[in-house]
GROMACS .gro file of C-alpha atoms in nm:
model
  447
    1MET     CA    1  -0.863   1.205  -1.533
    2ALA     CA    2  -1.007   0.896  -1.365
    3ALA     CA    3  -0.999   0.694  -1.684
    4ALA     CA    4  -0.649   0.813  -1.763
    5GLY     CA    5  -0.516   0.737  -1.415
    6THR     CA    6  -0.665   0.385  -1.427
    7ALA     CA    7  -0.516   0.320  -1.773
    8LEU     CA    8  -0.172   0.450  -1.680
    9TYR     CA    9  -0.150   0.242  -1.360
   10VAL     CA   10  -0.288  -0.073  -1.521
   11LEU     CA   11  -0.014  -0.030  -1.786
   12VAL     CA   12   0.244   0.003  -1.512
   13ALA     CA   13   0.106  -0.301  -1.335
   14VAL     CA   14   0.113  -0.516  -1.650
   15LEU     CA   15   0.471  -0.404  -1.728
   16GLN     CA   16   0.581  -0.479  -1.376
   17TRP     CA   17   0.435  -0.824  -1.409
   18ARG     CA   18   0.607  -0.885  -1.750
   19ARG     CA   19   0.942  -0.783  -1.589
   20LEU     CA   20   0.888  -1.027  -1.310
   21GLU     CA   21   0.923  -0.740  -1.046
   22ALA     CA   22   0.882  -0.844  -0.685
   23PRO     CA   23   0.974  -0.554  -0.460
   24SER     CA   24   0.844  -0.739  -0.152
   25TRP     CA   25   0.648  -1.042  -0.045
   26ASP     CA   26   0.334  -0.840   0.004
   27LEU     CA   27   0.164  -0.916  -0.339
   28ALA     CA   28   0.207  -1.286  -0.274
   29ILE     CA   29   0.055  -1.253   0.073
   30PHE     CA   30  -0.247  -1.060  -0.050
   31THR     CA   31  -0.287  -1.302  -0.347
   32GLN     CA   32  -0.306  -1.587  -0.099
   33LEU     CA   33  -0.567  -1.394   0.092
   34ALA     CA   34  -0.774  -1.326  -0.213
   35LYS     CA   35  -0.738  -1.695  -0.298
   36ALA     CA   36  -0.877  -1.791   0.044
   37TYR     CA   37  -1.169  -1.541   0.024
   38ALA     CA   38  -1.252  -1.673  -0.336
   39GLY     CA   39  -1.281  -2.017  -0.185
   40LEU     CA   40  -1.512  -1.874   0.100
   41ASP     CA   41  -1.242  -1.964   0.345
   42ALA     CA   42  -1.092  -1.765   0.626
   43PRO     CA   43  -0.792  -1.560   0.517
   44ILE     CA   44  -0.525  -1.818   0.617
   45VAL     CA   45  -0.196  -1.713   0.464
   46PRO     CA   46   0.078  -1.986   0.497
   47ILE     CA   47   0.338  -1.749   0.363
   48LYS     CA   48   0.309  -1.565   0.694
   49GLY     CA   49   0.332  -1.888   0.890
   50ASP     CA   50   0.154  -2.214   0.940
   51GLY     CA   51  -0.219  -2.145   0.995
   52PHE     CA   52  -0.163  -1.770   1.005
   53ASN     CA   53  -0.485  -1.570   0.984
   54LEU     CA   54  -0.404  -1.239   0.810
   55LEU     CA   55  -0.686  -1.061   0.998
   56GLY     CA   56  -0.447  -1.112   1.307
   57ASP     CA   57  -0.175  -0.916   1.123
   58HIS     CA   58  -0.354  -0.613   1.007
   59PHE     CA   59  -0.726  -0.549   1.041
   60HIS     CA   60  -0.852  -0.521   0.683
   61PRO     CA   61  -1.196  -0.705   0.649
   62ILE     CA   62  -1.266  -0.483   0.339
   63LEU     CA   63  -1.033  -0.714   0.142
   64VAL     CA   64  -1.310  -0.975   0.142
   65LEU     CA   65  -1.415  -0.775  -0.176
   66LEU     CA   66  -1.116  -0.928  -0.348
   67GLY     CA   67  -1.265  -1.274  -0.328
   68PRO     CA   68  -1.511  -1.257  -0.623
   69VAL     CA   69  -1.272  -1.066  -0.840
   70TYR     CA   70  -0.999  -1.317  -0.771
   71ALA     CA   71  -1.241  -1.602  -0.850
   72LEU     CA   72  -1.292  -1.459  -1.194
   73ALA     CA   73  -0.917  -1.401  -1.265
   74PRO     CA   74  -0.691  -1.596  -1.018
   75SER     CA   75  -0.358  -1.409  -1.054
   76GLY     CA   76  -0.152  -1.166  -0.867
   77LEU     CA   77  -0.191  -0.936  -1.164
   78THR     CA   78  -0.564  -0.917  -1.081
   79LEU     CA   79  -0.476  -0.738  -0.750
   80LEU     CA   80  -0.253  -0.491  -0.929
   81VAL     CA   81  -0.536  -0.409  -1.170
   82VAL     CA   82  -0.778  -0.361  -0.886
   83GLN     CA   83  -0.538  -0.125  -0.717
   84ALA     CA   84  -0.502   0.081  -1.038
   85LEU     CA   85  -0.886   0.109  -1.065
   86LEU     CA   86  -0.922   0.218  -0.710
   87VAL     CA   87  -0.654   0.495  -0.770
   88GLY     CA   88  -0.838   0.603  -1.078
   89VAL     CA   89  -1.166   0.620  -0.898
   90SER     CA   90  -1.023   0.831  -0.626
   91ALA     CA   91  -0.915   1.088  -0.876
   92TRP     CA   92  -1.273   1.144  -0.997
   93PRO     CA   93  -1.424   1.337  -0.698
   94LEU     CA   94  -1.109   1.524  -0.623
   95THR     CA   95  -1.075   1.640  -0.993
   96ALA     CA   96  -1.443   1.729  -1.027
   97LEU     CA   97  -1.440   1.938  -0.706
   98ALA     CA   98  -1.120   2.110  -0.827
   99VAL     CA   99  -1.285   2.196  -1.162
  100ARG     CA  100  -1.579   2.331  -0.988
  101ARG     CA  101  -1.370   2.552  -0.755
  102LEU     CA  102  -1.082   2.655  -0.972
  103GLY     CA  103  -1.206   2.616  -1.342
  104ARG     CA  104  -1.135   2.348  -1.593
  105TRP     CA  105  -0.774   2.352  -1.664
  106PRO     CA  106  -0.648   2.434  -1.307
  107GLY     CA  107  -0.886   2.162  -1.187
  108VAL     CA  108  -0.748   1.915  -1.430
  109ALA     CA  109  -0.391   2.014  -1.310
  110VAL     CA  110  -0.491   1.933  -0.952
  111GLY     CA  111  -0.618   1.592  -1.061
  112ALA     CA  112  -0.299   1.525  -1.254
  113ALA     CA  113  -0.080   1.636  -0.953
  114TYR     CA  114  -0.281   1.394  -0.741
  115LEU     CA  115  -0.244   1.104  -0.981
  116LEU     CA  116   0.128   1.155  -1.032
  117SER     CA  117   0.204   1.241  -0.669
  118HIS     CA  118   0.479   1.047  -0.497
  119GLY     CA  119   0.240   0.881  -0.254
  120ILE     CA  120   0.021   0.735  -0.532
  121GLN     CA  121   0.318   0.631  -0.761
  122GLY     CA  122   0.494   0.490  -0.459
  123ALA     CA  123   0.197   0.263  -0.381
  124VAL     CA  124   0.178   0.151  -0.738
  125ARG     CA  125   0.563   0.070  -0.749
  126SER     CA  126   0.527  -0.123  -0.419
  127GLN     CA  127   0.244  -0.334  -0.558
  128PHE     CA  128  -0.083  -0.425  -0.392
  129HIS     CA  129  -0.165  -0.308  -0.028
  130GLU     CA  130  -0.489  -0.278   0.148
  131ILE     CA  131  -0.454   0.107   0.161
  132ALA     CA  132  -0.574   0.116  -0.216
  133PHE     CA  133  -0.922   0.067  -0.075
  134ALA     CA  134  -0.882   0.379   0.141
  135LEU     CA  135  -0.818   0.609  -0.144
  136PRO     CA  136  -1.183   0.645  -0.300
  137LEU     CA  137  -1.338   0.641   0.040
  138LEU     CA  138  -1.111   0.931   0.153
  139ALA     CA  139  -1.153   1.123  -0.163
  140LEU     CA  140  -1.534   1.102  -0.163
  141GLY     CA  141  -1.549   1.174   0.213
  142LEU     CA  142  -1.315   1.468   0.194
  143CYS     CA  143  -1.493   1.626  -0.106
  144ALA     CA  144  -1.829   1.590   0.086
  145LEU     CA  145  -1.659   1.753   0.381
  146LEU     CA  146  -1.542   2.044   0.173
  147GLU     CA  147  -1.893   2.085   0.038
  148ARG     CA  148  -2.040   2.074   0.388
  149ARG     CA  149  -2.238   1.766   0.317
  150TRP     CA  150  -2.187   1.624   0.661
  151ARG     CA  151  -2.384   1.300   0.650
  152ALA     CA  152  -2.233   1.195   0.312
  153SER     CA  153  -1.880   1.274   0.455
  154VAL     CA  154  -1.940   1.071   0.767
  155LEU     CA  155  -2.086   0.779   0.567
  156TRP     CA  156  -1.791   0.773   0.327
  157LEU     CA  157  -1.519   0.810   0.598
  158ALA     CA  158  -1.658   0.572   0.854
  159PRO     CA  159  -1.578   0.249   0.655
  160LEU     CA  160  -1.210   0.351   0.656
  161VAL     CA  161  -1.172   0.162   0.982
  162LEU     CA  162  -1.226  -0.162   0.792
  163VAL     CA  163  -0.925  -0.090   0.564
  164LYS     CA  164  -0.647  -0.094   0.832
  165GLU     CA  165  -0.644  -0.050   1.204
  166ASP     CA  166  -0.431   0.279   1.199
  167LEU     CA  167  -0.688   0.438   0.987
  168GLY     CA  168  -0.918   0.462   1.288
  169LEU     CA  169  -0.699   0.743   1.420
  170LEU     CA  170  -0.721   0.919   1.080
  171VAL     CA  171  -1.100   0.881   1.087
  172ALA     CA  172  -1.094   1.024   1.449
  173ALA     CA  173  -0.893   1.329   1.333
  174LEU     CA  174  -1.127   1.398   1.047
  175GLY     CA  175  -1.417   1.374   1.276
  176LEU     CA  176  -1.260   1.649   1.489
  177VAL     CA  177  -1.219   1.857   1.163
  178ILE     CA  178  -1.592   1.810   1.093
  179TRP     CA  179  -1.671   1.912   1.451
  180TRP     CA  180  -1.447   2.217   1.414
  181ARG     CA  181  -1.632   2.311   1.088
  182GLY     CA  182  -1.970   2.333   1.282
  183ALA     CA  183  -2.123   1.985   1.249
  184ARG     CA  184  -2.070   1.910   1.624
  185ARG     CA  185  -2.270   1.595   1.668
  186ALA     CA  186  -2.165   1.436   1.336
  187GLY     CA  187  -1.800   1.522   1.396
  188LEU     CA  188  -1.799   1.391   1.751
  189ALA     CA  189  -1.975   1.068   1.648
  190LEU     CA  190  -1.721   1.007   1.367
  191ALA     CA  191  -1.426   1.080   1.597
  192ALA     CA  192  -1.564   0.846   1.863
  193TRP     CA  193  -1.621   0.581   1.596
  194GLY     CA  194  -1.267   0.603   1.466
  195ALA     CA  195  -1.103   0.601   1.810
  196ALA     CA  196  -1.315   0.310   1.922
  197TRP     CA  197  -1.237   0.099   1.632
  198PHE     CA  198  -0.870   0.159   1.661
  199VAL     CA  199  -0.869   0.046   2.025
  200LEU     CA  200  -1.094  -0.254   1.945
  201ALA     CA  201  -0.882  -0.366   1.658
  202THR     CA  202  -0.540  -0.329   1.827
  203ALA     CA  203  -0.636  -0.435   2.175
  204VAL     CA  204  -0.896  -0.706   2.111
  205ILE     CA  205  -0.943  -0.827   1.747
  206LEU     CA  206  -0.594  -0.841   1.632
  207PRO     CA  207  -0.449  -1.011   1.945
  208LEU     CA  208  -0.739  -1.253   1.932
  209LEU     CA  209  -0.677  -1.368   1.579
  210ASN     CA  210  -0.296  -1.346   1.581
  211PRO     CA  211  -0.120  -1.682   1.648
  212ARG     CA  212   0.111  -1.519   1.903
  213GLY     CA  213  -0.187  -1.358   2.078
  214GLN     CA  214  -0.061  -1.005   2.031
  215TYR     CA  215  -0.057  -0.702   1.802
  216ASP     CA  216   0.260  -0.761   1.612
  217TYR     CA  217   0.344  -0.390   1.550
  218THR     CA  218   0.338  -0.254   1.910
  219ASP     CA  219   0.705  -0.322   1.952
  220ARG     CA  220   0.790  -0.105   1.649
  221LEU     CA  221   0.668   0.214   1.824
  222THR     CA  222   0.875   0.385   2.098
  223VAL     CA  223   0.576   0.545   2.283
  224GLY     CA  224   0.717   0.460   2.615
  225ASP     CA  225   1.039   0.622   2.543
  226ALA     CA  226   0.856   0.930   2.409
  227LEU     CA  227   0.658   0.965   2.731
  228GLY     CA  228   0.967   0.918   2.940
  229ASP     CA  229   1.181   1.166   2.745
  230PRO     CA  230   0.954   1.391   2.539
  231LEU     CA  231   1.250   1.625   2.421
  232ALA     CA  232   1.446   1.331   2.295
  233ALA     CA  233   1.133   1.197   2.118
  234LEU     CA  234   1.065   1.534   1.961
  235ALA     CA  235   1.429   1.541   1.831
  236GLY     CA  236   1.373   1.189   1.695
  237VAL     CA  237   1.059   1.302   1.515
  238LEU     CA  238   1.242   1.583   1.352
  239GLY     CA  239   1.526   1.360   1.241
  240PRO     CA  240   1.688   1.181   1.065
  241GLY     CA  241   1.645   1.373   0.733
  242GLU     CA  242   1.406   1.120   0.575
  243LYS     CA  243   1.132   1.234   0.799
  244VAL     CA  244   1.193   1.597   0.715
  245VAL     CA  245   1.183   1.519   0.344
  246THR     CA  246   0.863   1.326   0.384
  247VAL     CA  247   0.699   1.626   0.555
  248LEU     CA  248   0.823   1.870   0.310
  249LEU     CA  249   0.693   1.670   0.020
  250LEU     CA  250   0.353   1.645   0.188
  251VAL     CA  251   0.346   2.029   0.228
  252LEU     CA  252   0.449   2.070  -0.145
  253ALA     CA  253   0.168   1.826  -0.256
  254ALA     CA  254  -0.068   2.041  -0.061
  255GLY     CA  255   0.047   2.341  -0.263
  256ILE     CA  256   0.202   2.493   0.050
  257VAL     CA  257  -0.127   2.682   0.102
  258GLY     CA  258  -0.267   2.367   0.231
  259VAL     CA  259  -0.104   2.413   0.573
  260ARG     CA  260  -0.377   2.666   0.642
  261SER     CA  261  -0.636   2.386   0.629
  262PRO     CA  262  -0.718   2.170   0.929
  263ILE     CA  263  -0.761   1.886   0.696
  264LEU     CA  264  -0.380   1.857   0.671
  265LEU     CA  265  -0.355   1.810   1.054
  266ALA     CA  266  -0.546   1.479   0.994
  267ALA     CA  267  -0.212   1.351   0.861
  268VAL     CA  268  -0.054   1.379   1.200
  269PRO     CA  269  -0.163   1.037   1.339
  270THR     CA  270  -0.023   0.866   1.030
  271LEU     CA  271   0.307   1.053   1.049
  272ALA     CA  272   0.318   0.995   1.425
  273TRP     CA  273   0.314   0.615   1.423
  274ARG     CA  274   0.560   0.624   1.132
  275PHE     CA  275   0.800   0.864   1.292
  276LEU     CA  276   0.783   0.742   1.652
  277GLY     CA  277   0.879   0.406   1.540
  278ASP     CA  278   1.230   0.257   1.502
  279VAL     CA  279   1.157   0.104   1.151
  280SER     CA  280   1.350   0.326   0.893
  281PHE     CA  281   1.142   0.240   0.593
  282TYR     CA  282   0.830   0.392   0.760
  283TRP     CA  283   1.012   0.723   0.763
  284THR     CA  284   1.059   0.766   0.385
  285TRP     CA  285   0.822   0.866   0.108
  286VAL     CA  286   0.927   0.595  -0.131
  287TRP     CA  287   0.688   0.317  -0.031
  288HIS     CA  288   0.310   0.301  -0.008
  289TYR     CA  289   0.281   0.469   0.343
  290ASP     CA  290   0.228   0.823   0.188
  291ALA     CA  291  -0.074   0.708  -0.038
  292VAL     CA  292  -0.341   0.787   0.218
  293LEU     CA  293  -0.184   1.130   0.274
  294MET     CA  294  -0.234   1.236  -0.088
  295PRO     CA  295  -0.611   1.278  -0.077
  296LEU     CA  296  -0.560   1.483   0.239
  297ALA     CA  297  -0.306   1.699   0.071
  298THR     CA  298  -0.528   1.760  -0.235
  299ALA     CA  299  -0.830   1.833  -0.027
  300ALA     CA  300  -0.634   2.068   0.197
  301LEU     CA  301  -0.508   2.256  -0.116
  302LEU     CA  302  -0.868   2.296  -0.235
  303ASP     CA  303  -0.983   2.399   0.114
  304ALA     CA  304  -0.726   2.665   0.145
  305LEU     CA  305  -0.805   2.807  -0.197
  306GLY     CA  306  -1.177   2.813  -0.110
  307PRO     CA  307  -1.487   2.803  -0.329
  308ARG     CA  308  -1.486   2.980  -0.659
  309PRO     CA  309  -1.581   3.355  -0.615
  310ALA     CA  310  -1.847   3.516  -0.816
  311GLU     CA  311  -1.624   3.787  -0.926
  312PRO     CA  312  -1.262   3.764  -1.068
  313ASP     CA  313  -0.992   3.775  -0.809
  314ARG     CA  314  -0.642   3.835  -0.935
  315ASP     CA  315  -0.484   3.752  -0.591
  316ARG     CA  316  -0.673   3.414  -0.601
  317SER     CA  317  -0.539   3.339  -0.952
  318LEU     CA  318  -0.174   3.412  -0.819
  319ARG     CA  319  -0.243   3.187  -0.512
  320THR     CA  320  -0.384   2.909  -0.735
  321ALA     CA  321  -0.075   2.929  -0.967
  322VAL     CA  322   0.165   2.908  -0.672
  323ALA     CA  323  -0.028   2.620  -0.521
  324LEU     CA  324  -0.028   2.421  -0.858
  325GLY     CA  325   0.340   2.508  -0.898
  326ALA     CA  326   0.423   2.370  -0.553
  327ALA     CA  327   0.230   2.051  -0.611
  328GLY     CA  328   0.393   2.014  -0.952
  329LEU     CA  329   0.731   2.061  -0.795
  330ALA     CA  330   0.671   1.765  -0.561
  331VAL     CA  331   0.592   1.559  -0.862
  332VAL     CA  332   0.903   1.665  -1.052
  333LEU     CA  333   1.133   1.629  -0.749
  334THR     CA  334   1.027   1.270  -0.689
  335ALA     CA  335   0.975   1.160  -1.047
  336PRO     CA  336   1.310   1.007  -1.125
  337ASP     CA  337   1.256   0.736  -0.864
  338LEU     CA  338   0.903   0.647  -0.957
  339PRO     CA  339   0.740   0.430  -1.227
  340VAL     CA  340   0.579   0.675  -1.462
  341VAL     CA  341   0.916   0.831  -1.577
  342ARG     CA  342   1.042   0.484  -1.635
  343LEU     CA  343   0.789   0.443  -1.917
  344ALA     CA  344   1.022   0.654  -2.115
  345SER     CA  345   1.286   0.382  -2.103
  346PRO     CA  346   1.273   0.106  -2.380
  347GLU     CA  347   1.369  -0.159  -2.124
  348THR     CA  348   1.054  -0.100  -1.916
  349TRP     CA  349   0.850  -0.217  -2.218
  350GLN     CA  350   1.047  -0.544  -2.259
  351ALA     CA  351   0.945  -0.865  -2.088
  352SER     CA  352   1.209  -1.008  -1.860
  353PRO     CA  353   1.455  -1.227  -2.048
  354ARG     CA  354   1.389  -1.496  -1.799
  355THR     CA  355   1.011  -1.503  -1.856
  356GLU     CA  356   1.016  -1.846  -2.018
  357ALA     CA  357   1.233  -1.986  -1.746
  358ALA     CA  358   0.993  -1.845  -1.483
  359ARG     CA  359   0.704  -2.015  -1.657
  360GLU     CA  360   0.891  -2.340  -1.660
  361VAL     CA  361   0.951  -2.318  -1.287
  362VAL     CA  362   0.579  -2.259  -1.224
  363GLY     CA  363   0.488  -2.549  -1.451
  364THR     CA  364   0.736  -2.773  -1.288
  365VAL     CA  365   0.561  -2.750  -0.954
  366PRO     CA  366   0.239  -2.967  -0.966
  367GLU     CA  367  -0.098  -2.816  -0.888
  368GLY     CA  368  -0.182  -2.848  -0.520
  369ALA     CA  369   0.175  -2.909  -0.407
  370VAL     CA  370   0.329  -2.749  -0.110
  371VAL     CA  371   0.617  -2.519  -0.242
  372ALA     CA  372   0.860  -2.303  -0.046
  373SER     CA  373   0.998  -2.023  -0.243
  374ASP     CA  374   1.188  -1.700  -0.205
  375ILE     CA  375   1.018  -1.373  -0.302
  376SER     CA  376   1.092  -1.365  -0.679
  377LEU     CA  377   0.814  -1.607  -0.807
  378LEU     CA  378   0.611  -1.632  -0.481
  379ALA     CA  379   0.305  -1.448  -0.614
  380ARG     CA  380   0.303  -1.662  -0.934
  381LEU     CA  381   0.309  -1.982  -0.740
  382VAL     CA  382   0.010  -1.888  -0.504
  383PRO     CA  383  -0.277  -1.962  -0.745
  384THR     CA  384  -0.190  -2.322  -0.812
  385THR     CA  385  -0.013  -2.432  -0.500
  386THR     CA  386   0.016  -2.404  -0.118
  387ALA     CA  387   0.294  -2.147  -0.134
  388LEU     CA  388   0.522  -2.090   0.169
  389TRP     CA  389   0.798  -1.824   0.202
  390SER     CA  390   1.137  -2.012   0.236
  391GLY     CA  391   1.253  -1.756   0.497
  392THR     CA  392   0.998  -1.853   0.757
  393GLY     CA  393   1.174  -2.067   1.024
  394ASP     CA  394   0.896  -2.300   1.128
  395ASN     CA  395   0.758  -2.401   0.789
  396PRO     CA  396   0.624  -2.749   0.742
  397VAL     CA  397   0.823  -2.973   0.509
  398ALA     CA  398   0.758  -2.866   0.148
  399ASP     CA  399   0.726  -3.092  -0.156
  400TYR     CA  400   0.925  -2.847  -0.358
  401TYR     CA  401   1.170  -2.569  -0.309
  402VAL     CA  402   1.218  -2.283  -0.547
  403ILE     CA  403   1.518  -2.061  -0.548
  404ASP     CA  404   1.607  -1.762  -0.765
  405ARG     CA  405   1.991  -1.730  -0.739
  406GLU     CA  406   1.974  -1.399  -0.932
  407GLY     CA  407   1.699  -1.244  -0.706
  408GLY     CA  408   1.770  -0.980  -0.444
  409THR     CA  409   1.640  -1.194  -0.146
  410TRP     CA  410   1.967  -1.347  -0.075
  411GLY     CA  411   2.177  -1.024  -0.052
  412GLY     CA  412   2.428  -1.150  -0.315
  413ASN     CA  413   2.490  -1.478  -0.131
  414PRO     CA  414   2.228  -1.720  -0.262
  415PRO     CA  415   2.234  -2.099  -0.193
  416GLN     CA  416   2.439  -2.292  -0.444
  417ASP     CA  417   2.202  -2.583  -0.470
  418ALA     CA  418   1.827  -2.577  -0.394
  419ALA     CA  419   1.822  -2.943  -0.293
  420ARG     CA  420   2.092  -2.900  -0.035
  421TYR     CA  421   1.937  -2.583   0.088
  422ALA     CA  422   1.601  -2.761   0.146
  423GLU     CA  423   1.768  -3.055   0.331
  424GLU     CA  424   1.939  -2.813   0.561
  425LYS     CA  425   1.611  -2.650   0.635
  426HIS     CA  426   1.447  -2.987   0.720
  427PRO     CA  427   1.714  -3.226   0.851
  428GLY     CA  428   1.636  -3.594   0.773
  429THR     CA  429   1.468  -3.514   0.443
  430ASP     CA  430   1.603  -3.578   0.086
  431TYR     CA  431   1.553  -3.358  -0.219
  432GLU     CA  432   1.674  -3.380  -0.571
  433LEU     CA  433   1.726  -3.090  -0.813
  434VAL     CA  434   1.481  -3.117  -1.101
  435LEU     CA  435   1.531  -2.786  -1.283
  436ASP     CA  436   1.825  -2.550  -1.309
  437ARG     CA  437   1.778  -2.278  -1.561
  438GLU     CA  438   1.881  -1.918  -1.588
  439GLY     CA  439   1.941  -1.868  -1.213
  440TYR     CA  440   1.617  -2.048  -1.118
  441GLN     CA  441   1.641  -2.385  -0.930
  442VAL     CA  442   1.361  -2.623  -0.831
  443ALA     CA  443   1.419  -2.913  -0.593
  444ARG     CA  444   1.169  -3.192  -0.533
  445ARG     CA  445   1.133  -3.390  -0.221
  446VAL     CA  446   1.220  -3.766  -0.263
  447GLY     CA  447   1.234  -3.883   0.097
   0.00000   0.00000   0.00000
């Protein structure tokens, strides 16, 4: 299952790359980070702003591991392949434990449901994010928890605080689960570790490294409003409908029976910061935010079904069938919007008709130049240039500007001329159009 999952999502990644898909600027940002680490530099990411240290955006020091890999293969595609590998590795312990507890084919079904779950596919579709590193750590830690190997569980779960700052709360919650299960000292130690790192990261480290001296995401939460009017906050948590759907899909992914397990309660901190905020795309299941919930759902399902009994149990067989059916239903309901089903479409296997034009754009910008670009080709420009995002207001003057007039960045109203657009961004400069092909334009500074 691990090998199949890795192969499947490497294939999806390669096809995304060939089709020039760019759902957001995140792949370009993390590619720029990996490039910096490969050069043994601090993770300065000009795409986010002049001199912006990405460790002041989110706390993810574990991403230093991308440096050596990127040095071997300097491309945004490398990050997508790494993510696919991490997803595949995370399926290994979960599937193995499911086989031990449920038998071979039910166990394989659990592994397949995990790999095809909306959270995993959503993360793959959204392209690279740091949460990919959380998946194998969570899977290994949760499996050790279920087998009451407390030390191993703590050692696997503790590094999650180095993946992203909010995961400190998830670690703290899982520490309380371990405490509840009887390993009092280990559980309390893990809970304190997770809570301490969350406070340290959000109150000290991130503001210290952030150019604005703050944690950028505090204003996206409405904690003050929640404390002032708890009933209104509760109504907000339960609506709008996207939040309800997200919770229902999580329950289905846990086979419904998973609600009996305290492991599923560890999802509450993640759902809380998403639902208490006023950012609508945090509420839905279609991005990468549900990825860290999928190991929890699978572990909760296995926890609720319990170890394999010595004697046949017909009621257990029925519960297992219902649980697998519910997890499968979650996969089926979300499948039309996710990348695996798209593999059945012939268009998915075809490279973008603008591939050659895109290559010409990248080749037109000299190595080492400073280039401002919209999202479409941003990740492809990072390896050879100092790439900036054209939407950043205080960018330094770029040597080149790249515009994709057919891309989604512009909301159907793209600039008509890349040179004029660059001159408007930087009054007093002169640019000339040096390439105009199939919707792509490249402007070069001449004065």
